Coordinates of C-alpha atoms in Angstrom, one line a residue:
M62 CA 0.0 0.0 0.0
P63 CA 2.8 2.5 0.7
A64 CA 4.2 1.9 -2.8
I65 CA 0.7 2.4 -4.4
R66 CA 0.3 5.6 -2.4
A67 CA 3.7 6.9 -3.5
Q68 CA 3.0 6.0 -7.2
A69 CA -0.3 7.8 -7.2
E70 CA 1.2 10.7 -5.2
L71 CA -1.6 10.7 -2.6
S72 CA -1.9 12.2 0.9
D73 CA -3.1 10.0 3.7
G74 CA -6.5 11.6 3.5
Q75 CA -6.8 10.9 -0.3
L76 CA -5.7 7.3 0.2
G77 CA -8.3 6.9 2.9
T78 CA -11.0 8.2 0.6
A79 CA -9.8 5.9 -2.2
L80 CA -9.9 2.9 0.0
L81 CA -13.6 3.5 0.7
F82 CA -14.3 2.6 -2.9
I83 CA -13.4 -1.0 -2.1
G84 CA -16.5 -1.4 0.0
A85 CA -18.5 0.6 -2.4
G86 CA -17.7 -1.9 -5.2
A87 CA -17.9 -5.0 -3.0
L88 CA -21.3 -4.6 -1.4
P89 CA -23.5 -4.6 -4.6
A90 CA -21.4 -7.3 -6.2
M91 CA -21.8 -9.6 -3.2
L92 CA -25.6 -9.2 -3.3
V93 CA -26.0 -10.2 -7.0
T94 CA -23.3 -12.9 -7.2
G95 CA -25.2 -15.6 -5.3
R96 CA -27.8 -16.0 -8.0
A97 CA -25.1 -16.5 -10.7
V98 CA -23.5 -19.1 -8.5
D99 CA -26.8 -21.0 -8.1
R100 CA -27.2 -20.9 -11.9
W101 CA -23.7 -21.7 -13.1
G102 CA -21.9 -23.1 -10.1
L103 CA -18.1 -23.5 -10.1
R104 CA -17.7 -21.8 -13.5
V105 CA -18.6 -18.5 -11.8
A106 CA -15.9 -19.0 -9.1
A107 CA -13.3 -19.8 -11.8
L108 CA -14.2 -16.7 -13.8
L109 CA -14.1 -14.4 -10.7
L110 CA -10.7 -15.7 -9.6
V111 CA -9.2 -14.7 -13.0
T112 CA -11.0 -11.4 -12.9
L113 CA -9.7 -10.7 -9.4
G114 CA -6.1 -11.3 -10.5
A115 CA -6.5 -9.1 -13.6
V116 CA -8.1 -6.2 -11.7
G117 CA -5.4 -6.3 -9.1
T118 CA -2.8 -5.9 -11.8
L119 CA -4.8 -3.1 -13.4
V120 CA -4.8 -1.2 -10.1
A121 CA -1.0 -1.5 -9.8
V122 CA -0.6 -0.3 -13.4
A123 CA -3.2 2.4 -13.8
G124 CA -3.5 3.8 -10.3
R125 CA -1.7 7.1 -11.0
D126 CA -3.9 9.6 -9.2
V127 CA -6.8 9.6 -6.8
W128 CA -9.4 9.2 -9.5
S129 CA -7.9 6.3 -11.4
L130 CA -6.9 4.6 -8.1
S131 CA -10.5 5.0 -6.7
A132 CA -12.0 3.6 -9.9
G133 CA -9.6 0.7 -9.9
L134 CA -10.2 0.0 -6.2
A135 CA -14.0 0.0 -6.8
L136 CA -13.5 -2.7 -9.5
L137 CA -11.1 -4.6 -7.2
G138 CA -13.7 -4.5 -4.4
A139 CA -16.4 -5.7 -6.8
S140 CA -14.4 -8.6 -8.0
S141 CA -13.1 -9.5 -4.5
G142 CA -16.6 -9.4 -3.0
A143 CA -18.0 -11.5 -5.7
A144 CA -15.2 -14.0 -5.5
D145 CA -15.7 -14.1 -1.7
V146 CA -19.3 -15.2 -2.2
A147 CA -18.5 -17.8 -4.9
I148 CA -15.6 -19.3 -2.9
N149 CA -17.6 -19.5 0.4
S150 CA -20.5 -21.1 -1.5
A151 CA -18.2 -23.6 -3.1
A152 CA -16.6 -24.4 0.3
A153 CA -20.0 -24.9 1.8
S154 CA -21.0 -27.2 -1.0
A155 CA -17.8 -29.2 -0.6
E156 CA -18.2 -29.4 3.2
R157 CA -21.8 -30.6 2.9
S158 CA -21.0 -33.3 0.3
S159 CA -17.8 -34.6 1.9
G160 CA -18.5 -34.1 5.6
R161 CA -15.1 -32.5 6.1
P162 CA -14.4 -29.1 7.6
V163 CA -13.8 -27.4 4.3
I164 CA -15.0 -23.9 5.3
T165 CA -12.8 -23.5 8.3
R166 CA -9.7 -24.8 6.5
A167 CA -10.5 -22.5 3.5
H168 CA -10.5 -19.5 5.8
G169 CA -7.4 -20.8 7.5
T170 CA -5.7 -21.0 4.1
F171 CA -6.7 -17.4 3.4
S172 CA -5.2 -16.2 6.6
A173 CA -2.0 -18.1 5.9
M174 CA -1.8 -16.5 2.5
V175 CA -2.2 -13.1 4.1
V176 CA 1.0 -13.7 6.1
I177 CA 2.9 -15.2 3.1
G178 CA 1.7 -12.4 0.8
S179 CA 2.7 -9.6 3.2
L180 CA 6.1 -11.0 3.9
S181 CA 6.8 -11.8 0.2
T182 CA 5.6 -8.3 -0.9
G183 CA 7.9 -6.7 1.6
L184 CA 10.8 -8.7 0.4
L185 CA 10.2 -8.0 -3.3
L186 CA 9.6 -4.3 -2.9
G187 CA 11.9 -3.5 0.0
G188 CA 14.6 -6.1 -0.4
L189 CA 14.8 -6.6 -4.2
G190 CA 13.5 -3.3 -5.3
V191 CA 11.2 -4.7 -8.0
P192 CA 8.4 -2.6 -9.6
V193 CA 5.2 -2.5 -7.7
V194 CA 3.3 -4.4 -10.4
V195 CA 5.4 -7.6 -9.9
P196 CA 3.7 -8.8 -6.7
F197 CA 0.3 -8.3 -8.4
L198 CA 1.4 -10.3 -11.4
L199 CA 2.4 -13.1 -9.2
V200 CA -0.9 -13.1 -7.4
A201 CA -2.7 -13.0 -10.8
G202 CA -0.7 -16.1 -11.8
V203 CA -1.8 -17.9 -8.6
A204 CA -5.4 -16.9 -9.2
V205 CA -5.3 -18.3 -12.8
G206 CA -3.9 -21.5 -11.4
A207 CA -6.7 -21.8 -8.9
A208 CA -9.3 -21.1 -11.6
L209 CA -7.9 -23.8 -13.8
S210 CA -8.1 -26.2 -10.8
V211 CA -11.7 -25.3 -10.3
V212 CA -12.5 -25.8 -13.9
A213 CA -10.8 -29.2 -13.8
D214 CA -12.9 -30.2 -10.9
W215 CA -16.1 -29.2 -12.7
R216 CA -15.1 -31.1 -15.8
A217 CA -14.3 -34.2 -13.6
A218 CA -17.7 -33.9 -12.1
L219 CA -19.4 -33.9 -15.5
A220 CA -17.2 -36.9 -16.6
T221 CA -18.3 -38.8 -13.5
Q222 CA -21.9 -38.1 -14.3
A223 CA -21.5 -39.3 -17.9
T224 CA -19.6 -42.4 -16.9
D225 CA -22.1 -43.4 -14.1
G226 CA -25.1 -42.5 -16.2
T227 CA -26.6 -40.5 -13.4
T228 CA -28.9 -37.5 -13.8
P229 CA -27.1 -34.3 -12.9
V230 CA -29.5 -33.0 -10.3
A231 CA -28.4 -30.2 -8.1
A232 CA -27.8 -31.3 -4.6
G233 CA -30.6 -30.2 -2.3
A234 CA -33.3 -31.0 -4.9
A235 CA -35.7 -33.7 -4.4
P236 CA -34.5 -37.2 -5.5
V237 CA -35.8 -38.2 -8.9
T238 CA -37.0 -41.5 -10.2
E239 CA -37.1 -43.2 -13.5
G240 CA -40.2 -43.4 -15.6
T241 CA -41.9 -42.2 -18.7
E242 CA -41.5 -38.7 -20.2
G243 CA -44.1 -36.4 -21.7
A244 CA -45.4 -36.7 -25.2
D245 CA -42.9 -34.2 -26.5
G246 CA -39.9 -36.0 -24.9
T247 CA -39.5 -33.5 -22.0
A248 CA -39.8 -34.2 -18.3
P249 CA -42.9 -33.4 -16.4
D250 CA -43.0 -30.1 -14.5
E251 CA -43.6 -31.6 -11.1
A252 CA -42.6 -34.8 -9.3
K253 CA -44.4 -36.6 -6.6
V254 CA -41.8 -37.2 -3.9
P255 CA -42.6 -39.9 -1.3
S256 CA -42.0 -39.2 2.4
T257 CA -38.7 -40.4 3.8
T258 CA -40.6 -42.4 6.3
E259 CA -41.5 -44.9 3.6
G260 CA -38.0 -46.1 3.1
T261 CA -37.0 -43.9 0.2
V262 CA -33.8 -41.9 -0.1
P263 CA -33.9 -38.9 2.2
D264 CA -33.3 -35.4 1.1
P265 CA -29.4 -35.1 0.8
V266 CA -29.2 -31.6 2.3
R267 CA -31.8 -30.9 4.8
A268 CA -32.0 -32.5 8.2
T269 CA -35.9 -32.6 8.1
P270 CA -37.8 -35.2 6.2
V271 CA -39.2 -34.4 2.7
A272 CA -42.9 -34.1 3.0
E273 CA -45.3 -35.7 0.5
G274 CA -46.5 -33.5 -2.3
P275 CA -45.6 -31.9 -5.6
V276 CA -42.1 -30.4 -5.6
P277 CA -40.7 -28.3 -8.5
C278 CA -38.3 -30.3 -10.6
P279 CA -35.0 -28.8 -11.7
A280 CA -34.4 -28.7 -15.4
G281 CA -33.0 -32.0 -16.7
A282 CA -34.7 -34.2 -14.2
A283 CA -37.1 -36.9 -15.3
P284 CA -39.2 -37.7 -12.2
V285 CA -41.9 -40.3 -11.9
T286 CA -42.4 -43.4 -9.8
G287 CA -40.0 -46.3 -9.8
K288 CA -36.4 -46.8 -9.0
T289 CA -34.4 -43.9 -7.6
V290 CA -31.8 -42.3 -9.8
P291 CA -28.6 -41.5 -7.9
V292 CA -27.4 -37.9 -7.8
A293 CA -23.9 -37.4 -9.2
A294 CA -21.3 -36.7 -6.6
G295 CA -20.1 -33.7 -8.5
A296 CA -23.4 -32.0 -8.3
A297 CA -22.9 -31.5 -4.6
R298 CA -19.9 -29.4 -5.5
G299 CA -21.7 -27.3 -8.0
G300 CA -20.4 -29.0 -11.0
G301 CA -23.6 -30.6 -12.0
R302 CA -26.1 -27.8 -11.9
R303 CA -28.5 -27.4 -14.8
G304 CA -31.0 -24.7 -15.4
Y305 CA -32.1 -22.4 -12.6
P306 CA -33.6 -24.0 -9.5
G307 CA -36.9 -22.6 -8.1
Y308 CA -35.9 -22.6 -4.4
A309 CA -35.3 -19.3 -2.7
V310 CA -34.0 -18.4 0.8
R311 CA -35.7 -17.3 4.0
L312 CA -34.4 -13.9 4.9
F313 CA -34.8 -13.7 8.6
P314 CA -32.3 -16.5 9.8
L315 CA -29.8 -15.3 7.2
L316 CA -29.9 -11.8 8.5
V317 CA -29.5 -13.1 12.0
V318 CA -26.4 -15.0 11.1
G319 CA -25.1 -12.1 9.0
G320 CA -25.5 -9.8 12.0
L321 CA -23.5 -12.1 14.2
G322 CA -20.9 -12.2 11.4
A323 CA -20.8 -8.4 11.2
M324 CA -20.0 -8.2 14.9
A325 CA -17.3 -10.9 14.5
F326 CA -15.7 -9.1 11.5
A327 CA -15.8 -5.8 13.3
V328 CA -13.7 -7.2 16.2
E329 CA -11.4 -9.0 13.8
N330 CA -10.7 -6.0 11.5
A331 CA -10.4 -3.6 14.4
H332 CA -7.3 -5.5 15.4
Q333 CA -6.0 -6.1 11.9
S334 CA -6.3 -2.4 11.1
W335 CA -5.2 -0.8 14.4
G336 CA -2.8 -3.4 15.8
A337 CA 0.3 -1.9 14.4
V338 CA -0.8 1.6 15.4
Y339 CA -1.4 0.5 18.9
L340 CA 2.0 -1.1 19.2
A341 CA 3.6 2.1 17.9
D342 CA 1.6 4.7 19.8
V343 CA 0.9 2.9 23.1
A344 CA 3.7 0.3 23.5
G345 CA 6.4 2.5 21.8
A346 CA 7.4 -0.2 19.3
G347 CA 9.6 0.7 16.3
P348 CA 8.5 0.2 12.7
A349 CA 9.7 -3.4 12.5
L350 CA 8.1 -4.5 15.8
A351 CA 4.9 -2.6 15.0
S352 CA 4.5 -4.4 11.7
A353 CA 4.7 -7.7 13.6
G354 CA 1.3 -7.0 15.1
P355 CA -0.8 -7.8 12.0
A356 CA 1.5 -10.6 11.1
V357 CA 1.1 -12.3 14.5
F358 CA -2.6 -11.8 14.4
A359 CA -3.0 -13.3 10.9
A360 CA -0.7 -16.2 11.7
V361 CA -2.6 -17.1 14.9
V362 CA -5.9 -16.9 13.0
A363 CA -4.5 -19.3 10.4
L364 CA -3.2 -21.8 12.9
T365 CA -6.4 -21.7 15.0
R366 CA -8.6 -22.3 11.9
F367 CA -6.6 -25.3 10.9
A368 CA -6.6 -26.7 14.4
A369 CA -10.3 -26.1 15.0
G370 CA -11.3 -27.5 11.6
A371 CA -12.6 -30.8 12.9
V372 CA -15.3 -29.1 15.1
G373 CA -18.6 -29.4 13.3
S374 CA -21.5 -26.9 13.1
R375 CA -23.5 -29.0 15.6
H376 CA -21.3 -27.4 18.3
A377 CA -21.8 -24.0 16.8
V378 CA -23.1 -22.2 20.0
T379 CA -20.3 -23.6 22.2
V380 CA -17.6 -22.6 19.6
L381 CA -19.0 -19.2 18.9
V382 CA -19.5 -18.2 22.6
S383 CA -16.0 -19.6 23.5
G384 CA -14.4 -17.7 20.6
A385 CA -16.2 -14.4 21.4
V386 CA -15.2 -14.7 25.1
T387 CA -11.6 -15.4 24.2
A388 CA -11.5 -12.4 21.8
A389 CA -13.0 -10.2 24.5
A390 CA -10.3 -11.3 27.0
G391 CA -7.5 -10.8 24.5
T392 CA -8.7 -7.4 23.6
A393 CA -9.1 -6.4 27.3
L394 CA -5.5 -7.5 27.8
V395 CA -4.4 -5.3 24.9
S396 CA -6.3 -2.3 26.5
V397 CA -4.2 -2.4 29.7
A398 CA -0.9 -3.4 28.1
T399 CA 2.0 -1.0 27.8
T400 CA 4.8 -3.3 26.6
V401 CA 5.2 -5.0 23.3
P402 CA 5.2 -8.6 24.5
V403 CA 2.0 -8.1 26.4
V404 CA 0.3 -6.4 23.5
L405 CA 1.3 -9.2 21.2
L406 CA 0.0 -11.8 23.7
G407 CA -3.3 -10.0 23.8
L408 CA -3.5 -9.8 20.0
A409 CA -2.7 -13.5 19.8
L410 CA -5.6 -14.3 22.2
A411 CA -8.0 -12.0 20.3
A412 CA -6.9 -13.7 17.0
A413 CA -7.5 -17.2 18.4
G414 CA -11.0 -16.1 19.5
T415 CA -12.1 -14.3 16.3
A416 CA -10.6 -17.1 14.0
V417 CA -13.4 -19.5 14.6
L418 CA -16.4 -17.1 14.4
F419 CA -17.2 -16.5 10.8
P420 CA -16.2 -19.9 9.4
M421 CA -18.5 -21.5 12.1
L422 CA -21.4 -19.2 11.1
M423 CA -20.9 -20.2 7.5
G424 CA -21.0 -23.8 8.6
V425 CA -24.4 -23.2 10.2
V426 CA -25.7 -21.8 6.9
A427 CA -24.3 -24.8 5.0
A428 CA -26.2 -27.1 7.4
H429 CA -29.6 -25.4 6.8
V430 CA -29.6 -24.3 3.1
G431 CA -29.8 -26.7 0.2
E432 CA -27.6 -26.6 -2.8
T433 CA -30.1 -25.0 -5.1
A434 CA -30.2 -21.8 -3.0
R435 CA -26.7 -21.8 -1.4
G436 CA -25.3 -19.0 -3.5
R437 CA -28.1 -16.6 -2.7
A438 CA -27.9 -17.5 1.0
T439 CA -24.2 -16.9 1.0
S440 CA -24.7 -13.5 -0.7
V441 CA -27.0 -12.3 2.1
V442 CA -24.8 -13.5 5.0
T443 CA -21.5 -12.3 3.6
T444 CA -22.9 -8.9 2.5
V445 CA -24.4 -8.2 6.0
A446 CA -21.2 -9.5 7.7
Y447 CA -19.0 -7.3 5.4
L448 CA -20.7 -4.2 6.8
G449 CA -19.1 -5.1 10.1
F450 CA -15.7 -5.5 8.4
L451 CA -16.0 -2.0 7.1
A452 CA -17.3 -0.5 10.3
G453 CA -14.7 -2.1 12.6
P454 CA -11.8 0.3 11.9
V455 CA -14.1 3.3 12.0
Y456 CA -15.5 2.1 15.3
V457 CA -12.0 2.1 16.8
G458 CA -11.2 5.5 15.3
R459 CA -14.2 7.2 16.8
W460 CA -13.6 5.7 20.2
A461 CA -9.9 6.5 20.0
E462 CA -10.7 10.2 19.3
A463 CA -12.9 10.3 22.4
T464 CA -11.0 8.1 24.9
G465 CA -7.6 7.3 23.4
L466 CA -6.5 3.9 21.9
P467 CA -6.7 2.0 25.2
G468 CA -10.3 3.1 25.6
A469 CA -11.1 2.1 22.1
M470 CA -9.8 -1.4 22.8
V471 CA -12.1 -1.5 25.8
A472 CA -15.0 -0.7 23.4
V473 CA -13.9 -3.5 21.0
A474 CA -13.7 -5.9 24.0
A475 CA -17.3 -4.9 24.9
L476 CA -18.4 -5.6 21.3
A477 CA -16.9 -9.1 21.5
A478 CA -18.6 -9.7 24.9
A479 CA -21.9 -8.6 23.4
L480 CA -21.4 -11.2 20.6
A481 CA -20.9 -13.9 23.3
V482 CA -24.1 -12.9 25.0
L483 CA -26.2 -12.6 21.8
T484 CA -25.1 -15.8 20.1
W485 CA -27.3 -18.3 21.9
P486 CA -30.6 -16.4 21.7
S487 CA -29.9 -15.3 18.2
L488 CA -29.2 -18.7 16.8
R489 CA -32.1 -20.2 18.8
S490 CA -34.4 -17.7 17.1
A491 CA -33.0 -18.6 13.7
V492 CA -32.9 -22.4 13.9
G493 CA -35.4 -23.1 16.7
T494 CA -38.3 -23.9 14.4
G495 CA -36.3 -26.7 12.7
S496 CA -37.5 -25.4 9.3
P497 CA -35.0 -25.3 6.4
W498 CA -33.8 -21.9 5.3
D499 CA -34.8 -22.3 1.7
S500 CA -38.3 -22.6 0.4
P501 CA -40.1 -23.6 -2.8
P502 CA -41.8 -21.1 -5.2
G503 CA -45.0 -19.6 -3.9
D504 CA -43.8 -19.7 -0.2
P505 CA -44.7 -16.3 1.3
D506 CA -41.5 -16.2 3.3
R507 CA -39.1 -16.6 0.4
L508 CA -36.7 -13.9 -0.7
E509 CA -38.1 -12.6 -4.0
D510 CA -36.1 -11.6 -7.0
V511 CA -36.0 -7.8 -7.0
A512 CA -35.9 -7.8 -10.8
G513 CA -38.9 -10.1 -10.9
R514 CA -40.9 -7.8 -8.7
A515 CA -40.0 -4.8 -10.8
R516 CA -41.5 -6.6 -13.9

């Protein structure tokens, strides 16, 4: 960032204004990406990864003044926010289909790459003196490699479907059965799905039984009575989607989870953004030691996420409350610390606490939303949570102006404590009914398509 600021010849105030455009681009992109993910699956994630790498390089090349940098950062925010939704949706699908803690480990990998990217960029720019565009080109190359891996997985899923002769039905849809087709060779519009109490295959996503009655059939399915057609394994990862499913998401529980995520992100980003400043201004650390604060925080977050990956979403309340209490304790320790080692210890405790919060919340969403609506559900949760990410540094700044940085850390500790108190009643209100968080067409609680309403 200092190199970009120097290249564009910006003051600190102008840089702060330009950085606001990241959020301005990210929020609308996050809202609309989910529907594309539900329609096209992993191909969207692959495209967005390539776009993210390309836009990052564009910012490094074209950011020569406040206006060009602001425009580039808006595009970067849009591509980053959209990629965030697509990747979280893909991780949730993989976790649901494999039973492994993919979400937590994916977030752990992100945190580890933050540390590696920061140290590598410092070495390239400060140690080797390479142009500022070089680190962005390297990141773009990694993004393209990840996109190719995603495409390969999608093609492997299609090949599996073709080999097994299975019908590529999106995971979360009702199981389909063999039988006759309509007179024109197309599948009927609706399928009669037997109750799971009669010994048929249960719904692969929801914990609740599938009730008897007509259920909208995704495009490509051929449902009638008879032998159950297996769903391809790749469909659960997004590789086998066809058409556009009719299921939508229930807004209330997703807003509840997103609100908890916003509080978690506010605490996390407060430390990431202000940790180095606190070390320098309060603990009297030099530039090298001050820069160790965010690195220590990110490293502990990564290690905690890898270590806690085996904990499933069925223990969500315990993990979330424990994490919030640990974050509050670590932040409180930072607020009374005046030496570098104690501040770093507090930051490490806060990092360990915040590390488990948002991945666990996404695990809760994955457990309650079917594959056909997962992208839209992820859009809602991540967009609301991202508001907390943006607000966290501002929250600290306002409190710091009024009470000083130690007082601001007390305010952050209070926010983490509030999250611990609100977690149980909030999740109880969201999941207490036992109903799934997606619904068929015609349900009055569904989240309607804004464009559809306009028409």
